[in-house]
Coordinates of N, CA and C in Angstrom, one line a residue:
M1 N 0.9 -1.2 -0.3 CA 0.0 0.3 -0.1 C 0.8 1.5 0.2
L2 N 0.8 2.6 -1.2 CA 1.2 3.4 -0.8 C 0.9 4.4 0.2
R3 N 1.5 5.3 0.4 CA 1.9 5.8 2.1 C 1.8 7.5 1.2
W4 N 1.1 8.5 1.6 CA 0.7 9.5 0.6 C 0.8 10.7 2.2
L5 N 1.6 11.8 1.3 CA 1.0 13.2 2.6 C 0.8 13.9 1.7
V6 N -0.3 14.1 2.3 CA -1.2 16.0 1.6 C -0.9 16.6 2.8
V7 N -0.7 17.7 1.9 CA -0.3 19.0 2.9 C -0.6 20.7 2.0
E8 N -1.9 20.8 2.8 CA -2.9 21.8 1.7 C -3.8 22.4 2.9
D9 N -4.0 24.0 2.9 CA -4.3 24.5 4.4 C -5.8 25.0 4.0
D10 N -6.6 24.3 2.8 CA -7.8 24.6 2.2 C -8.2 23.4 3.1
A11 N -9.4 23.2 4.0 CA -9.6 21.9 4.5 C -10.5 21.4 3.3
R12 N -11.1 22.1 2.9 CA -12.4 21.3 2.3 C -11.5 20.5 0.8
L13 N -10.2 21.3 0.1 CA -9.7 20.7 -1.1 C -8.6 19.6 -0.6
R14 N -8.3 19.5 1.2 CA -7.4 19.0 2.0 C -8.5 17.8 1.8
R15 N -9.3 17.8 2.5 CA -10.3 16.5 2.3 C -10.5 15.8 1.3
A16 N -10.9 16.6 -0.3 CA -11.0 15.8 -1.5 C -9.7 15.0 -1.8
L17 N -8.3 15.9 -1.9 CA -7.3 15.3 -1.4 C -7.1 14.0 -1.1
R18 N -7.5 14.0 0.2 CA -7.2 12.7 1.2 C -8.2 11.4 0.6
E19 N -9.6 11.8 0.2 CA -10.6 10.7 -0.1 C -10.0 10.4 -1.6
A20 N -9.4 11.2 -2.6 CA -9.2 10.7 -3.4 C -7.9 9.8 -3.7
L21 N -6.8 10.4 -2.9 CA -6.1 9.0 -2.8 C -6.7 7.8 -2.0
E22 N -7.4 7.7 -1.1 CA -7.7 6.6 -0.3 C -8.9 5.6 -1.3
A23 N -9.5 6.4 -2.1 CA -10.0 5.7 -3.7 C -9.6 4.6 -3.9
R24 N -8.1 5.2 -4.3 CA -7.1 4.9 -4.8 C -5.9 3.5 -4.3
G25 N -6.7 3.2 -2.8 CA -6.3 2.0 -1.8 C -4.8 2.6 -0.9
A26 N -4.7 4.0 -1.0 CA -3.4 4.5 -0.5 C -3.5 5.1 1.4
E27 N -2.7 4.4 1.6 CA -3.1 5.5 3.2 C -2.6 6.8 2.8
V28 N -3.3 7.5 3.7 CA -3.2 9.4 3.5 C -2.6 9.8 4.9
V29 N -1.9 10.9 4.8 CA -1.4 11.6 6.3 C -2.0 12.8 5.7
A30 N -2.5 13.7 6.3 CA -2.9 14.8 5.4 C -2.9 16.4 6.9
C31 N -1.9 16.9 5.9 CA -1.7 17.8 7.0 C -2.4 19.9 6.6
A32 N -2.0 21.0 7.9 CA -2.7 22.2 7.1 C -1.2 22.6 7.1
S33 N 0.3 22.4 7.4 CA 0.5 23.3 7.6 C 2.3 23.2 7.7
V34 N 3.5 23.8 7.0 CA 4.5 23.0 6.9 C 5.2 21.6 8.3
A35 N 5.1 22.5 9.6 CA 5.0 22.3 10.8 C 4.2 20.6 11.0
E36 N 3.3 20.7 10.5 CA 2.7 19.3 10.6 C 3.3 18.3 9.4
A37 N 3.5 19.1 8.3 CA 4.6 18.0 7.6 C 5.6 18.2 8.4
H38 N 6.1 17.9 8.6 CA 7.9 18.0 9.1 C 7.5 16.9 9.9
R39 N 6.8 17.0 11.2 CA 6.1 16.4 12.3 C 5.7 14.7 11.5
A40 N 4.8 14.8 10.6 CA 4.1 13.0 10.1 C 5.4 12.9 8.9
L41 N 6.5 13.7 8.4 CA 7.6 12.8 7.5 C 8.8 12.8 8.7
A42 N 9.3 12.9 10.4 CA 10.0 12.6 11.3 C 9.0 10.7 11.4
D43 N 7.5 10.7 11.4 CA 7.2 10.2 12.1 C 7.2 8.5 11.3
G44 N 7.6 8.7 9.4 CA 7.9 7.5 8.4 C 7.7 8.1 7.1
A45 N 7.7 6.8 6.5 CA 8.1 7.3 5.2 C 6.9 7.1 4.1
F46 N 7.4 8.1 3.6 CA 5.8 8.5 2.1 C 6.5 8.1 1.0
Q47 N 5.7 7.2 0.1 CA 6.1 7.2 -1.3 C 5.6 8.0 -1.9
G48 N 5.1 9.3 -1.8 CA 4.4 10.2 -2.3 C 3.5 11.5 -1.5
I49 N 3.8 12.8 -1.8 CA 3.8 13.8 -1.6 C 3.1 14.6 -2.4
I50 N 1.5 15.3 -2.1 CA 1.2 16.7 -2.3 C 1.3 17.8 -1.5
A51 N 1.5 18.5 -1.9 CA 1.7 19.8 -1.0 C 2.0 21.0 -1.5
D52 N 0.5 22.2 -1.5 CA 0.2 23.3 -1.8 C 1.7 24.2 -2.1
V53 N 2.1 24.8 -2.6 CA 2.9 25.5 -2.9 C 2.8 26.9 -1.5
M54 N 1.8 27.4 -1.3 CA 2.2 28.8 -0.2 C 1.1 28.2 0.9
L55 N 1.9 28.2 1.9 CA 1.4 27.7 3.1 C 1.3 28.6 4.4
P56 N 0.4 28.5 5.3 CA 0.6 29.6 6.3 C 2.0 30.1 6.8
D57 N 2.6 28.9 7.5 CA 3.6 29.2 7.8 C 4.8 28.9 7.1
G58 N 5.0 29.1 6.0 CA 5.9 28.9 4.7 C 5.2 28.5 3.4
N59 N 6.4 27.7 2.8 CA 5.6 27.2 1.1 C 6.2 26.0 1.2
A60 N 6.3 25.2 0.1 CA 6.5 23.8 -0.2 C 7.8 23.4 -0.4
V61 N 8.7 24.5 -0.3 CA 10.5 24.1 -0.5 C 10.8 24.0 0.8
D62 N 9.6 24.1 1.7 CA 10.4 24.2 3.3 C 10.0 22.5 3.2
V63 N 8.8 21.9 3.0 CA 8.8 20.7 3.0 C 9.3 19.8 2.0
V64 N 9.3 20.1 1.2 CA 10.3 19.5 0.2 C 11.9 19.0 0.4
E65 N 12.5 20.0 1.0 CA 13.7 20.2 1.9 C 13.8 18.9 2.4
R66 N 12.7 19.1 3.8 CA 12.5 17.8 5.0 C 12.6 16.8 4.5
A67 N 11.6 16.1 3.0 CA 11.1 15.2 2.1 C 12.9 14.5 1.7
M68 N 13.7 15.6 1.4 CA 14.7 14.7 0.5 C 15.9 14.2 1.3
T69 N 15.7 14.8 2.9 CA 16.5 13.9 4.3 C 16.0 12.7 4.0
C70 N 14.7 12.2 3.5 CA 14.0 10.5 4.4 C 15.7 9.9 3.8
A71 N 15.3 8.9 3.4 CA 15.8 7.6 3.1 C 15.9 7.3 1.9
V72 N 14.5 7.6 1.7 CA 13.8 7.5 0.1 C 13.2 8.7 -0.3
A73 N 13.1 9.4 -0.8 CA 13.1 10.6 -1.5 C 11.3 10.2 -2.2
P74 N 10.0 10.7 -1.9 CA 9.7 10.4 -2.3 C 9.0 11.1 -3.7
T75 N 7.8 10.5 -4.2 CA 7.6 11.8 -5.6 C 6.4 13.0 -4.9
I76 N 7.0 13.9 -5.3 CA 6.6 15.2 -5.0 C 5.1 15.7 -6.3
V77 N 4.1 16.0 -6.0 CA 3.4 17.1 -7.1 C 3.0 18.5 -6.0
A78 N 3.1 19.2 -6.6 CA 3.0 20.5 -6.0 C 1.4 21.2 -6.8
I79 N 1.0 21.6 -5.5 CA -0.4 22.4 -6.6 C -0.5 23.9 -6.3
S80 N -1.0 25.1 -6.6 CA -0.9 26.1 -6.1 C -1.9 27.0 -7.5
G81 N -2.5 28.4 -6.4 CA -3.3 29.0 -7.1 C -2.4 30.1 -7.7
S82 N -1.2 30.2 -6.6 CA -0.3 31.4 -6.8 C 0.9 30.9 -6.9
A83 N 1.8 30.3 -7.1 CA 3.1 30.0 -6.9 C 3.7 31.6 -7.4
S84 N 5.6 32.1 -6.7 CA 5.7 32.9 -7.8 C 7.1 31.9 -9.0
P85 N 7.4 32.6 -9.9 CA 8.1 32.0 -10.6 C 9.7 31.2 -9.7
A86 N 10.3 31.8 -9.0 CA 11.3 31.4 -8.1 C 11.3 30.2 -7.9
V87 N 9.9 30.5 -6.6 CA 9.1 29.0 -6.1 C 9.3 28.2 -6.9
S88 N 8.6 27.9 -7.9 CA 8.1 27.3 -8.5 C 9.6 26.8 -9.6
F89 N 10.5 27.2 -9.8 CA 11.7 26.9 -10.2 C 12.5 26.1 -9.5
R90 N 12.7 26.5 -8.0 CA 13.4 26.0 -7.2 C 12.8 24.9 -6.4
L91 N 11.4 24.7 -6.7 CA 10.4 23.3 -6.8 C 11.0 22.3 -7.4
A92 N 11.1 22.7 -8.9 CA 11.2 21.6 -9.9 C 13.0 21.3 -10.1
Q93 N 13.7 22.5 -9.8 CA 15.4 21.9 -9.2 C 15.2 20.7 -8.1
M94 N 14.6 21.0 -7.1 CA 14.3 19.8 -6.4 C 14.2 18.6 -6.4
G95 N 13.5 18.4 -7.9 CA 12.8 17.3 -8.2 C 11.0 17.1 -7.5
V96 N 10.6 18.2 -8.2 CA 9.0 18.4 -8.1 C 8.5 17.5 -9.0
R97 N 8.0 16.5 -9.2 CA 7.3 15.6 -10.6 C 6.2 16.5 -11.4
S98 N 5.4 16.9 -11.1 CA 4.2 17.6 -11.5 C 3.7 18.9 -10.6
F99 N 3.4 19.8 -11.4 CA 2.3 21.2 -10.8 C 1.3 21.1 -11.2
L100 N 0.4 21.2 -10.6 CA -0.8 21.5 -11.3 C -1.7 22.7 -10.7
A101 N -2.4 23.3 -11.3 CA -2.6 24.5 -11.0 C -3.9 24.8 -10.5
K102 N -4.4 26.1 -9.0 CA -5.5 25.6 -8.6 C -6.9 26.7 -9.3
P103 N -8.2 26.7 -9.4 CA -8.7 24.7 -8.7 C -8.0 24.3 -9.7
L104 N -8.2 22.6 -8.7 CA -7.6 21.5 -10.0 C -9.3 20.6 -9.8
R105 N -8.9 20.3 -11.2 CA -10.2 18.9 -11.2 C -9.2 17.6 -10.4
L106 N -10.0 16.4 -9.8 CA -10.0 15.5 -9.5 C -9.5 14.1 -10.4
E107 N -9.7 14.1 -11.8 CA -9.4 13.5 -13.1 C -8.5 14.3 -13.3
E108 N -7.2 15.2 -13.6 CA -6.3 15.7 -13.5 C -5.4 15.7 -13.2
L109 N -5.9 15.6 -11.3 CA -5.2 14.8 -10.5 C -4.0 14.0 -10.5
E110 N -5.4 12.6 -10.6 CA -5.1 11.1 -11.2 C -4.5 11.4 -12.1
R111 N -4.7 12.0 -13.0 CA -3.7 11.8 -14.5 C -1.9 11.9 -14.5
T112 N -2.1 13.6 -13.2 CA -0.9 13.7 -12.9 C -0.3 12.6 -12.4
I113 N -0.7 11.9 -11.6 CA -0.1 10.9 -10.4 C 0.2 9.5 -10.9
D114 N -0.2 8.8 -11.9 CA 0.0 8.1 -12.2 C 1.0 8.4 -13.5
D115 N 1.1 9.4 -13.6 CA 1.7 9.8 -14.8 C 3.9 10.1 -14.1
A116 N 3.6 10.7 -13.2 CA 4.6 11.3 -11.7 C 5.1 9.6 -11.6
L117 N 4.2 9.1 -10.9 CA 5.3 7.3 -10.9 C 5.6 6.8 -11.9
A118 N 5.0 6.9 -13.0 CA 5.2 6.1 -14.4 C 7.0 6.3 -14.9
R119 N 7.0 7.7 -14.2 CA 8.5 8.0 -14.9 C 9.2 7.8 -13.6
P120 N 10.6 7.4 -14.3 CA 11.9 7.4 -13.5 C 11.9 8.6 -12.6
P121 N 12.6 8.7 -11.5 CA 13.0 9.7 -10.1 C 14.1 10.4 -11.2
D122 N 14.3 11.8 -11.2 CA 15.4 12.3 -11.3 C 16.2 12.3 -10.1
L123 N 17.3 11.3 -10.3 CA 18.1 10.9 -9.0 C 18.9 12.4 -8.2
R124 N 18.9 13.5 -9.9 CA 19.5 14.5 -8.9 C 19.8 15.5 -7.8
P125 N 18.8 16.0 -7.6 CA 18.5 16.5 -6.5 C 19.3 15.7 -5.1
Q126 N 18.4 14.1 -5.0 CA 18.8 13.5 -4.1 C 20.7 13.3 -3.9
V127 N 21.4 13.3 -5.0 CA 22.7 13.2 -4.3 C 23.5 14.6 -4.4
R128 N 22.8 15.8 -5.2 CA 23.3 16.8 -4.5 C 22.9 17.1 -2.9
A129 N 22.0 16.6 -2.7 CA 21.4 17.3 -0.8 C 22.3 16.0 -0.3
A130 N 22.8 15.3 -1.0 CA 23.5 14.5 -0.3 C 25.4 14.5 0.2
V131 N 25.6 15.8 -1.1 CA 27.2 15.7 -1.0 C 27.1 16.7 0.4
G132 N 28.5 16.2 1.1 CA 28.9 17.5 2.1 C 27.8 16.8 3.2
R133 N 27.1 15.5 3.5 CA 26.2 14.9 4.6 C 26.5 13.4 4.5
A134 N 26.9 13.2 3.4 CA 26.9 11.7 3.0 C 27.8 11.0 2.5
S135 N 28.2 9.8 2.7 CA 29.9 9.1 2.1 C 29.5 8.6 0.7
I136 N 30.1 8.0 -0.2 CA 30.0 8.2 -1.5 C 28.8 6.6 -1.4
Q137 N 29.6 5.9 -0.4 CA 28.6 5.0 -0.1 C 27.9 4.3 0.3
D138 N 27.2 5.8 0.4 CA 25.8 6.2 1.2 C 24.7 7.0 0.5
V139 N 25.1 7.2 -0.5 CA 24.8 8.1 -2.1 C 24.3 6.7 -2.9
E140 N 25.3 5.7 -2.9 CA 25.1 4.9 -3.8 C 23.7 3.6 -3.2
E141 N 23.6 3.9 -2.1 CA 23.0 3.0 -1.5 C 21.3 3.9 -1.7
Q142 N 21.3 5.1 -1.3 CA 20.2 5.8 -1.4 C 19.8 5.4 -2.7
V143 N 20.5 5.5 -4.0 CA 20.6 5.1 -5.6 C 19.9 3.8 -5.5
R144 N 20.2 2.9 -4.9 CA 19.7 1.8 -5.3 C 19.0 1.2 -4.5
T145 N 18.4 1.5 -3.5 CA 16.9 2.0 -2.5 C 15.8 2.5 -3.7
V146 N 15.8 3.9 -4.1 CA 15.4 4.7 -5.1 C 15.4 3.4 -6.7
M147 N 15.8 3.1 -6.6 CA 15.5 2.3 -8.0 C 15.4 1.2 -8.2
V148 N 15.1 0.5 -6.7 CA 14.5 -0.9 -6.1 C 13.6 -0.6 -5.8
D149 N 13.1 0.5 -5.3 CA 11.6 0.7 -4.7 C 10.6 1.1 -6.0
E150 N 11.8 1.9 -7.2 CA 10.9 2.5 -8.4 C 10.4 1.6 -9.5
A151 N 11.5 0.0 -9.4 CA 11.4 -1.1 -10.1 C 9.7 -2.0 -9.7
L152 N 10.2 -1.7 -8.4 CA 8.9 -2.6 -7.8 C 7.6 -1.8 -7.3
A153 N 7.3 -0.8 -7.8 CA 6.6 0.1 -7.9 C 5.5 0.1 -9.4
R154 N 6.5 0.3 -10.2 CA 6.2 -0.3 -11.3 C 5.8 -1.5 -12.1
A155 N 6.2 -2.4 -11.8 CA 6.1 -4.1 -11.2 C 5.0 -4.2 -10.8
G156 N 4.4 -3.5 -9.8 CA 3.3 -4.0 -9.3 C 3.2 -4.6 -8.2
G157 N 5.1 -4.7 -7.7 CA 5.2 -5.7 -6.1 C 5.9 -6.7 -6.6
N158 N 5.7 -7.1 -8.3 CA 6.0 -8.5 -8.2 C 7.4 -8.3 -8.5
R159 N 8.3 -8.9 -7.6 CA 10.1 -9.0 -7.6 C 10.9 -9.7 -9.3
R160 N 10.0 -10.7 -9.6 CA 10.3 -11.1 -11.1 C 10.3 -10.3 -12.1
K161 N 9.0 -9.2 -12.0 CA 9.5 -8.2 -12.9 C 10.3 -6.9 -12.9
A162 N 10.4 -6.4 -11.7 CA 11.4 -5.5 -10.7 C 12.7 -5.9 -11.2
A163 N 13.1 -7.4 -11.3 CA 14.3 -7.6 -11.4 C 14.8 -7.5 -13.2
K164 N 13.7 -7.8 -14.2 CA 13.7 -7.8 -14.8 C 14.4 -6.6 -16.0
L165 N 13.2 -4.9 -15.1 CA 13.0 -3.8 -15.1 C 14.9 -3.4 -14.5
L166 N 15.3 -4.0 -13.7 CA 17.2 -3.7 -13.3 C 18.1 -3.9 -14.5
N167 N 17.4 -5.2 -14.3 CA 18.3 -5.7 -15.7 C 19.5 -6.8 -14.7
V168 N 18.7 -7.1 -13.4 CA 19.6 -8.4 -12.7 C 19.3 -9.5 -12.3
S169 N 19.7 -10.4 -11.7 CA 19.0 -11.8 -11.3 C 17.5 -11.1 -10.6
R170 N 16.7 -12.3 -10.3 CA 15.7 -12.0 -9.1 C 16.5 -12.3 -7.5
Q171 N 17.3 -13.6 -7.8 CA 18.8 -13.6 -7.0 C 19.0 -12.3 -5.9
L172 N 19.6 -11.7 -6.8 CA 20.4 -10.6 -6.4 C 19.3 -9.5 -5.7
L173 N 18.5 -9.4 -6.2 CA 17.5 -8.4 -5.9 C 16.6 -9.0 -4.5
Q174 N 16.4 -9.9 -4.5 CA 16.0 -10.7 -3.1 C 17.2 -10.3 -2.4
H175 N 18.7 -10.5 -2.3 CA 19.7 -10.4 -1.8 C 19.4 -9.0 -1.1
I176 N 19.3 -7.7 -1.8 CA 19.0 -6.5 -1.7 C 17.7 -6.2 -1.1
L177 N 16.6 -6.4 -0.7 CA 15.7 -6.7 -0.2 C 15.8 -6.4 1.0
R178 N 17.0 -8.2 1.4 CA 17.1 -9.1 2.8 C 17.8 -7.8 3.3
R179 N 19.0 -7.3 3.2 CA 19.9 -6.5 3.5 C 19.2 -5.2 3.8
R180 N 17.6 -4.2 2.8 CA 17.2 -3.6 3.8 C 16.4 -3.9 5.2
S181 N 16.1 -5.5 5.0 CA 14.8 -5.6 6.1 C 15.5 -5.2 7.7

């Protein structure tokens, strides 16, 4: 089951986003502020984040910066009715996969989520964030983790298909997964 974090200050939209993701079988944690999002990120890993760009106590950059310190950075979709070009550019540099303008339609959100999950992640923001904080071995492990998680997600959890996507043996994939446990 995928775990998503929704960070949106508008209660009605936050509820609609939560319900849309739950209808897809996801576990959802919904927050109204950067502070709440930071607490949620400290409590566990998320495979995806939908974040409003402008929040009462900061912006999505604050949320994404914290998310990038997680072992596996999640897929991030930003939504906004009034994001400045500077903030939008900064978020794109940080690896945000998609941007949606408000008011948004749920069909557009679902299509955006599917598209974001189908594309491989840009690992550059994660590698850049690790420079000076982590050893080369730790960065390699982080990249390996992202690639394995992405392959498993694309293969619907099927390890044989994920191994084929990674061009490794199923036994090697099993070994990698056992080491993470």
